Amino acid sequence: MIVILRRNPDQVQLERFRQWLEERRVSIHPTVGMNQTIWGLVGDTSHLDINLIAALDVVEDVKRVQEPYKNANRKFHPADTVIPVGGTQVGGGGLTLIAGPCSVESEEQICAVAQAVRKSGATMLRGGAFKPRTSPYAFQGLRAEGIRLLSIAKKLTGLPIVTEIMDAAQLEYFDDVDVIQVGARNMQNFELLKALGELKKPVLLKRGLSATYEELLMSAEYIMAGGNEQVILCERGIRTFETYTRNTLDVSSVPVLKQLSHLPVIVDPSHASGRYQLVPSLAKAALAAGADGLEIEVHNDPAHALSDGPQSLRPEAFDRLAGQLYAISGLLLEA
Amino acid sequence: MIVILRRNPDQVQLERFRQWLEERRVSIHPTVGMNQTIWGLVGDTSHLDINLIAALDVVEDVKRVQEPYKNANRKFHPADTVIPVGGTQVGGGGLTLIAGPCSVESEEQICAVAQAVRKSGATMLRGGAFKPRTSPYAFQGLRAEGIRLLSIAKKLTGLPIVTEIMDAAQLEYFDDVDVIQVGARNMQNFELLKALGELKKPVLLKRGLSATYEELLMSAEYIMAGGNEQVILCERGIRTFETYTRNTLDVSSVPVLKQLSHLPVIVDPSHASGRYQLVPSLAKAALAAGADGLEIEVHNDPAHALSDGPQSLRPEAFDRLAGQLYAISGLLLEA
Amino acid sequence: MIVILRRNPDQVQLERFRQWLEERRVSIHPTVGMNQTIWGLVGDTSHLDINLIAALDVVEDVKRVQEPYKNANRKFHPADTVIPVGGTQVGGGGLTLIAGPCSVESEEQICAVAQAVRKSGATMLRGGAFKPRTSPYAFQGLRAEGIRLLSIAKKLTGLPIVTEIMDAAQLEYFDDVDVIQVGARNMQNFELLKALGELKKPVLLKRGLSATYEELLMSAEYIMAGGNEQVILCERGIRTFETYTRNTLDVSSVPVLKQLSHLPVIVDPSHASGRYQLVPSLAKAALAAGADGLEIEVHNDPAHALSDGPQSLRPEAFDRLAGQLYAISGLLLEA
Amino acid sequence: MIVILRRNPDQVQLERFRQWLEERRVSIHPTVGMNQTIWGLVGDTSHLDINLIAALDVVEDVKRVQEPYKNANRKFHPADTVIPVGGTQVGGGGLTLIAGPCSVESEEQICAVAQAVRKSGATMLRGGAFKPRTSPYAFQGLRAEGIRLLSIAKKLTGLPIVTEIMDAAQLEYFDDVDVIQVGARNMQNFELLKALGELKKPVLLKRGLSATYEELLMSAEYIMAGGNEQVILCERGIRTFETYTRNTLDVSSVPVLKQLSHLPVIVDPSHASGRYQLVPSLAKAALAAGADGLEIEVHNDPAHALSDGPQSLRPEAFDRLAGQLYAISGLLLEA
């Protein structure tokens, strides 16, 4: 940690700060510049509150040198984490392809979609049971019943299932769920993260709409600090000034997160764009950028055009896309 | 609701869409332009899913004409909502001044701050018991014990107390709390909002870091739809590209929210800036923009300079500021 | 254009507005809803000032139905524009690969880089002569002399040259330049755009740091309205709250711009990321998303490690990347 | 400047870097931490290119300790700059009130507005002659003729005039202009800034839509480095995810800029909001935050309701607002 002192600091306060640091077994290496004095702090600075130091009258600025996350940090765990899920795995070179409808609506629907996407090469089935909706008047999901229907589809197809949790109190329904998804709006629901840290089950953690890479990794750290190291990071678009797309897919997050962390990184192009026409382009881009996998919304209901969510592909479109994705994945492995 | 059709739409799908709308008792008023046909939809369109319509092949775009919130909407409730809290009230012309430390640390601390801020004119006491922290390694608050200490300070000073909830499971500790605060990170924790909707107790709802005005009002709507109409909106800074301040105080939110909604609007300049030096300027600005009140961090601990949070004022600075705020408030009421 | 009227509008003002529209040969199709009346405006509304209408007391909101750009609009020009440059072309299925150093520094440097990138498959040479720098104390480029050196490299290698203009007064030096680049900071330098509209030479127009798709297309429209239809759009990253990367590459811009417009779209991954380690991932992502080409910084100076710009690749890294890009491009053409 | 080295750096490259620094008379103070080595650089580091250092293989990160601007920096010029304009001045305690129409339209219009706003207490007259418009099809201003009409209004009322320049080639028309305005879109038009640096005339520099405080101050530095120290900084709203207002007024910029720099700071609430209903609230907020003045759009044309720009006040509304502003200004001076 680096502390930049104000010019002509109050000597009494400065001395008090020096003592406070020494009590915490942090030693001080001063650099006296022409206009500014800098203190390099050496020792275990991970327990120092940077905001608290920044507030001191004698301090102009503080800069952290080391990342505040440890378990999620590639520096301390150089090898890629690979997370086994059912018969498949996330990370480690293959292509994870999670597909399924936005919401579970009925047994027929979820089973039909599950069979279709498995045939196209999906490795996991997704489907919303507990649904976070901005409006209290919108459909809130089938909840526990939705998870029951997912289990039926899992038995039918063998695909592991991924579904979202909204509150720790819902955990009792998640026994048969293979990967628990934390949505963007709950990325900093710390009570929920702590509860998930006590499980031994993979967690798919979505980046919040305005979360930095560091904040995403700190939320992963919450889960990992509890003892659950099976965290899958997921980029799903951030909020920017551009409103033509629902969110802006931050494709740079893929190489950056893989550099900062050893955790696998997947991308959700459906929520990132909010427009199904863009999903194929963004899915291919994410893969080309190095993502370990994709989570894509697929919906079937050929009889009733209205049931398509705005970001869902029909099974035929997904089938075509999956073929292209496997081709790109193969090419990248060779290159 | 206005639907802009694609040029040369598929007639079968168009007919199916028309029938679907009619089944929902929505009538269609077409406007045929040179390049585009528009359908104005008349009837109760509040139950139509705009995303679903946007996804239809025959639709180029959909635009909502009416706000999706009702209980929070000034159009349907023209008079300002005034919320009584203890012997004071929020909204209705007076100045609500909520002050207190970031975290409750000890009985001595919270009681000393409470007495100091009451003397300076604060109308409520704030203090964090359950603390949302980005790092799992940071101090997480005194939790239930913190609320017990707030109650002692309330008994001592008569000031109503405001403190944050992080999960519906914590509600059992909030009996003596006068105003329950929902933090920015939980603004879209819908399960929590639903639980708060079942109470008869004021809720101070903070705007999320990247929440639009409409999303904030939709979260208020979640609480109000459950039957609890005592919602206080709170601007606390949004996330933008500018990182010199921790967040960017969106002072325009004050006149905009008061125009769109009848709910009272307060501002938290401490979290918005993250720098105590900026708090007085921002507090005065918020008040001049028409805010019903302010929530300001105040910390006392003259013996130990290190205990100041970066955005906390010392009691003397708060006292000076409170005097200026009451003067501005008086001037604005006259003008 | 759709006008949403206020409830209970002033009838005199409403009548005046109706007459004003009729004078402009715009006819009004009213839709009377339960809570709101909407006017659909039919006729040539492209000359109506939407801001002016929005300001009327009787108007609650106005929404445009049609895009405000015409020459750049795919609706009116369905076929892809292909722009010939020297012996190569931009758009139309091939891969445009523009490579070269950030700044032209010397004849040796620019000629060496030009020869290296041509060998790796670059189709054009870039190099900065007039340099926009945030600091007045930073190197401002070799200016006219830099263009002279680019011409030498062009003669040597046959590669067409691309370089940036900062002011219309510099046009006299651009005779031998094949593609004139307009930087992000000048995307709305309207006097410059007008001057470029009078030329018959391709313009590579970079998206501003906070420009929407529509604003980028309106700036293209400025050039095209003057008669110069040879505009190449270039995504180079937008400014968001995430500061780990210098800018956030908005990869969705590629499919969106190609849908809204017939103009070719290229991507600059070097400036988007500001970190050379990310350039290969982002270049592949942009191509997979459907970009017509890439502009990549390449710098050679093996003797002196310090001369690498932070976002420049060395020639060997570029050579490896170019191979991968041609492989992906081939795969996408087949698929 | 602080350089954070990578772990286990290449010793040859590290030695080369050390020599390179020493050649530039920069001395190195190393701090060897548990996980990281830091070099504090002492000496004149203002000529070191931070991006270049960041790109070195041996470097993990570089952080600047000192601001890159000097002439605009309060550290080196502690006293407030006061800029005399005609018989009035900007900065130094009084209230600068610049008012007038968006565009100059006719002699009658500009003279009527000028007389009205002078009566209400305006200290300068604004009016657009050269107009930056996003659409090539929109009215581009009366240009040179507009400045001629402003001069007539100046002679009539004695008010100094403020108007915008878009290109250095227009300078020949600005002889009679008292304050030259640089619009947000030209804040980084460096060729224009250099030309203005050679004048001895006040420049009102607007913050770009996505410019940081540091970038705004660096643009001021461009002008000041040329010898013209009369720069007035102007906040006019930044671009964020919130689109209800045209831009988001960043009211924190006022106390921050006044802390970082000695230059006067004014605010334009009209362009910040894009909605005249919000102008009074934002104007009062800006003043309460400590602004030296305001630039407000005022338009008269009582006969024709349509001529109001969306962010313009009518003279009566401005008169009421000006009274409130002078009252707040008086109160703040006392406090």
XYZ file of C-alpha atoms in Angstrom, chain D:
335
model
C 5.541 8.574 -9.766
C 5.290 5.067 -8.369
C 6.206 1.983 -10.359
C 5.003 -1.422 -9.208
C 7.308 -4.118 -10.576
C 6.215 -7.565 -11.638
C 7.312 -10.476 -9.495
C 10.549 -12.054 -10.735
C 11.222 -9.466 -13.433
C 13.719 -10.084 -16.234
C 16.957 -8.642 -14.802
C 18.313 -7.399 -18.134
C 15.177 -5.423 -18.890
C 15.017 -4.125 -15.337
C 18.582 -2.855 -15.611
C 17.779 -1.171 -18.937
C 14.780 0.528 -17.339
C 16.934 1.696 -14.421
C 19.462 3.231 -16.813
C 16.746 4.876 -18.862
C 15.373 6.547 -15.706
C 18.806 7.661 -14.599
C 19.510 9.210 -18.002
C 16.397 11.290 -17.365
C 17.781 12.358 -13.941
C 15.087 10.502 -12.055
C 16.273 8.693 -8.947
C 14.787 5.450 -7.692
C 13.688 4.686 -4.107
C 12.810 1.011 -3.867
C 10.352 -0.448 -1.324
C 10.624 -4.205 -1.139
C 7.361 -5.718 0.083
C 6.395 -9.289 0.796
C 4.817 -9.848 -2.583
C 5.853 -6.851 -4.580
C 8.649 -4.367 -5.147
C 7.793 -0.734 -5.630
C 9.978 2.005 -7.048
C 9.278 5.537 -5.942
C 10.625 7.887 -8.636
C 12.007 11.173 -7.421
C 12.932 14.141 -9.616
C 11.101 15.881 -12.417
C 8.791 13.089 -13.564
C 6.475 15.389 -15.482
C 8.183 14.513 -18.780
C 7.960 10.739 -18.333
C 5.286 9.065 -20.448
C 3.257 7.011 -17.993
C 1.725 4.857 -20.742
C 5.124 3.987 -22.065
C 6.322 2.840 -18.651
C 3.113 0.884 -18.100
C 3.853 -1.074 -21.262
C 7.170 -2.467 -20.082
C 7.263 -6.187 -19.433
C 8.892 -5.682 -16.039
C 6.200 -3.262 -14.879
C 2.883 -4.332 -13.398
C 1.430 -0.888 -12.867
C 2.411 2.782 -12.630
C 0.621 5.376 -10.587
C 1.075 9.087 -10.865
C 1.387 10.932 -7.579
C 1.315 14.453 -8.938
C -1.284 16.095 -11.151
C -0.096 16.499 -14.759
C -1.313 20.118 -14.939
C 0.685 23.005 -13.547
C -0.675 26.377 -14.656
C -4.213 25.347 -13.705
C -3.141 23.733 -10.422
C -4.135 25.364 -7.149
C -1.083 23.833 -5.459
C 1.139 26.202 -7.380
C -1.297 29.156 -7.460
C -3.192 29.153 -4.156
C -5.152 32.375 -4.733
C -8.423 32.375 -6.685
C -8.133 33.712 -10.200
C -10.471 36.609 -10.901
C -11.143 37.438 -14.550
C -12.291 40.939 -15.444
C -14.790 41.110 -18.327
C -16.045 44.531 -19.418
C -17.134 46.301 -16.242
C -17.814 43.016 -14.417
C -15.663 40.077 -13.360
C -15.824 36.286 -13.022
C -14.711 34.789 -9.695
C -13.839 36.591 -6.521
C -17.109 36.347 -4.642
C -19.797 37.974 -6.779
C -22.417 36.209 -8.858
C -21.749 35.918 -12.584
C -25.047 35.563 -14.407
C -24.733 34.897 -18.136
C -28.104 34.790 -19.861
C -29.531 34.851 -23.354
C -31.033 32.753 -26.115
C -29.760 29.462 -27.460
C -29.400 30.971 -30.944
C -29.262 34.542 -32.124
C -32.201 34.812 -34.529
C -32.709 38.507 -35.294
C -31.777 41.973 -34.071
C -35.179 42.393 -32.432
C -34.921 39.088 -30.608
C -31.399 39.478 -29.241
C -31.914 43.100 -28.225
C -35.198 42.341 -26.460
C -33.695 39.415 -24.560
C -30.584 41.449 -23.704
C -32.659 44.267 -22.231
C -34.850 41.861 -20.283
C -32.020 39.883 -18.726
C -30.016 42.999 -17.858
C -33.038 44.296 -15.959
C -33.206 40.996 -14.061
C -29.569 41.219 -13.037
C -27.659 39.344 -15.726
C -24.024 40.381 -15.921
C -23.312 39.058 -19.426
C -25.257 38.224 -22.586
C -24.950 34.857 -24.304
C -26.254 33.861 -27.749
C -25.250 31.225 -30.281
C -23.971 32.374 -33.679
C -21.909 29.349 -34.809
C -24.054 26.394 -33.724
C -22.801 22.813 -33.292
C -25.733 20.603 -34.331
C -25.769 16.813 -34.372
C -27.736 16.837 -37.615
C -26.426 18.324 -40.862
C -30.038 19.144 -41.711
C -30.625 21.365 -38.644
C -30.227 25.167 -38.521
C -26.486 25.900 -38.238
C -26.766 29.421 -36.790
C -26.445 32.912 -38.348
C -22.641 32.601 -38.010
C -20.760 35.916 -38.622
C -24.053 37.796 -38.915
C -25.062 36.446 -35.486
C -21.978 37.995 -33.920
C -22.787 41.321 -35.595
C -26.229 41.237 -33.961
C -24.717 40.390 -30.573
C -22.505 43.469 -30.893
C -25.573 45.620 -31.459
C -27.166 44.221 -28.291
C -23.919 44.807 -26.414
C -23.845 48.455 -27.497
C -27.487 48.830 -26.487
C -27.227 47.292 -23.022
C -23.581 47.493 -22.037
C -23.560 43.746 -21.355
C -20.348 41.932 -22.349
C -21.052 39.127 -24.847
C -20.247 35.408 -24.736
C -20.493 33.230 -27.837
C -19.167 29.901 -29.057
C -16.361 29.248 -31.531
C -16.209 25.973 -33.474
C -12.975 26.304 -35.452
C -9.877 28.471 -35.247
C -10.672 29.728 -38.762
C -13.651 31.620 -37.300
C -11.477 33.738 -34.995
C -11.522 36.683 -37.402
C -15.175 37.297 -36.466
C -14.569 37.336 -32.694
C -12.930 40.761 -32.241
C -15.897 42.288 -30.450
C -16.667 39.136 -28.414
C -15.752 39.497 -24.730
C -15.644 35.814 -23.744
C -15.040 33.049 -26.290
C -16.904 29.873 -25.448
C -15.530 26.411 -26.297
C -18.359 23.889 -26.412
C -18.343 20.468 -24.784
C -17.758 18.699 -28.128
C -14.620 20.790 -28.737
C -13.098 20.467 -25.270
C -10.381 18.264 -26.767
C -10.101 20.032 -30.127
C -6.466 20.634 -29.385
C -5.726 22.731 -32.489
C -8.488 25.122 -31.431
C -7.222 25.246 -27.835
C -3.717 26.090 -29.031
C -5.071 28.955 -31.144
C -6.996 30.330 -28.147
C -3.873 30.107 -26.025
C -2.295 32.781 -28.189
C -5.024 35.328 -27.472
C -5.385 37.675 -24.511
C -9.113 37.139 -24.072
C -11.186 35.126 -21.562
C -12.155 31.627 -22.675
C -15.187 29.832 -21.218
C -14.250 26.155 -21.479
C -17.094 23.653 -21.210
C -16.484 20.189 -19.847
C -16.865 17.437 -22.442
C -19.733 14.959 -22.090
C -17.409 12.255 -20.852
C -14.404 14.256 -19.708
C -12.900 13.690 -16.277
C -11.962 16.606 -14.043
C -8.335 15.975 -14.934
C -9.027 16.065 -18.665
C -10.946 19.331 -18.314
C -8.009 20.817 -16.415
C -5.576 19.489 -19.035
C -7.586 21.282 -21.722
C -7.418 24.459 -19.648
C -3.689 23.786 -19.412
C -3.445 23.758 -23.245
C -4.815 27.300 -23.336
C -2.728 28.494 -20.381
C 0.459 26.887 -21.687
C 0.135 29.192 -24.694
C 0.131 32.234 -22.419
C -3.596 32.935 -22.006
C -4.422 32.430 -18.336
C -8.002 33.728 -18.470
C -9.880 30.436 -18.438
C -13.353 29.976 -16.945
C -14.311 26.340 -16.321
C -17.912 25.342 -17.001
C -19.789 22.220 -15.882
C -22.695 21.474 -18.228
C -23.659 17.891 -17.455
C -22.015 14.583 -18.221
C -23.288 11.527 -20.040
C -24.433 8.681 -17.808
C -26.820 5.738 -18.039
C -29.727 7.935 -16.937
C -31.478 9.293 -20.023
C -34.502 10.986 -18.473
C -32.464 14.192 -18.347
C -30.399 14.953 -21.454
C -27.241 14.915 -19.330
C -26.516 14.470 -15.642
C -25.417 17.665 -13.917
C -22.336 16.740 -11.891
C -22.725 19.247 -9.079
C -19.724 17.771 -7.236
C -17.553 19.171 -9.995
C -17.960 22.616 -8.428
C -16.258 21.976 -5.064
C -13.785 19.529 -6.651
C -12.623 21.864 -9.423
C -12.322 24.755 -7.009
C -10.164 22.578 -4.780
C -7.916 21.321 -7.590
C -7.656 24.613 -9.445
C -7.666 28.365 -8.865
C -9.769 29.029 -11.958
C -13.381 30.234 -11.608
C -16.110 27.617 -12.104
C -19.545 28.280 -13.533
C -22.440 25.932 -14.324
C -24.837 25.697 -17.261
C -28.043 24.128 -15.903
C -29.901 24.552 -19.206
C -27.777 22.161 -21.254
C -27.225 19.869 -18.297
C -30.898 19.059 -17.984
C -32.342 19.781 -21.408
C -35.656 20.547 -19.660
C -36.539 24.097 -18.680
C -38.650 22.885 -15.740
C -35.477 21.655 -14.034
C -33.378 24.772 -14.648
C -34.377 26.712 -11.506
C -33.691 23.769 -9.163
C -30.333 23.044 -10.776
C -29.284 26.684 -10.901
C -29.935 27.060 -7.169
C -28.136 23.790 -6.441
C -25.058 24.851 -8.412
C -24.878 28.144 -6.599
C -25.335 26.495 -3.189
C -22.483 24.130 -4.114
C -20.198 27.126 -4.528
C -20.267 28.008 -8.229
C -18.961 31.433 -9.229
C -21.768 31.859 -11.694
C -24.336 30.407 -14.045
C -25.019 30.394 -17.744
C -28.765 30.181 -18.390
C -30.779 30.119 -21.600
C -33.522 32.720 -21.779
C -35.768 33.203 -24.758
C -38.447 35.723 -25.437
C -41.127 35.463 -28.048
C -44.388 35.668 -26.246
C -46.363 35.719 -29.463
C -45.229 32.354 -30.699
C -45.148 29.570 -28.150
C -43.248 27.301 -30.542
C -40.053 29.266 -30.513
C -39.022 28.237 -27.023
C -36.106 25.898 -26.951
C -36.674 22.982 -24.612
C -34.234 24.255 -22.059
C -34.997 27.979 -22.264
C -36.806 30.001 -19.650
C -39.056 32.899 -20.571
C -37.881 36.305 -19.238
C -40.451 36.348 -16.422
C -39.289 32.958 -15.157
C -35.674 34.106 -15.383
C -36.507 37.260 -13.457
C -38.021 35.238 -10.605
C -35.068 32.842 -10.621
C -32.482 35.644 -10.661
C -34.062 37.105 -7.534
C -33.757 33.768 -5.743
C -30.172 33.338 -6.925
C -29.093 36.746 -5.611
C -30.785 35.926 -2.280
C -28.945 32.595 -1.990
C -25.680 34.211 -3.060
C -26.100 36.819 -0.341
C -26.894 34.204 2.284
C -23.853 32.104 1.360
C -21.524 35.115 1.569
C -22.770 35.829 5.101
C -22.578 32.214 6.297
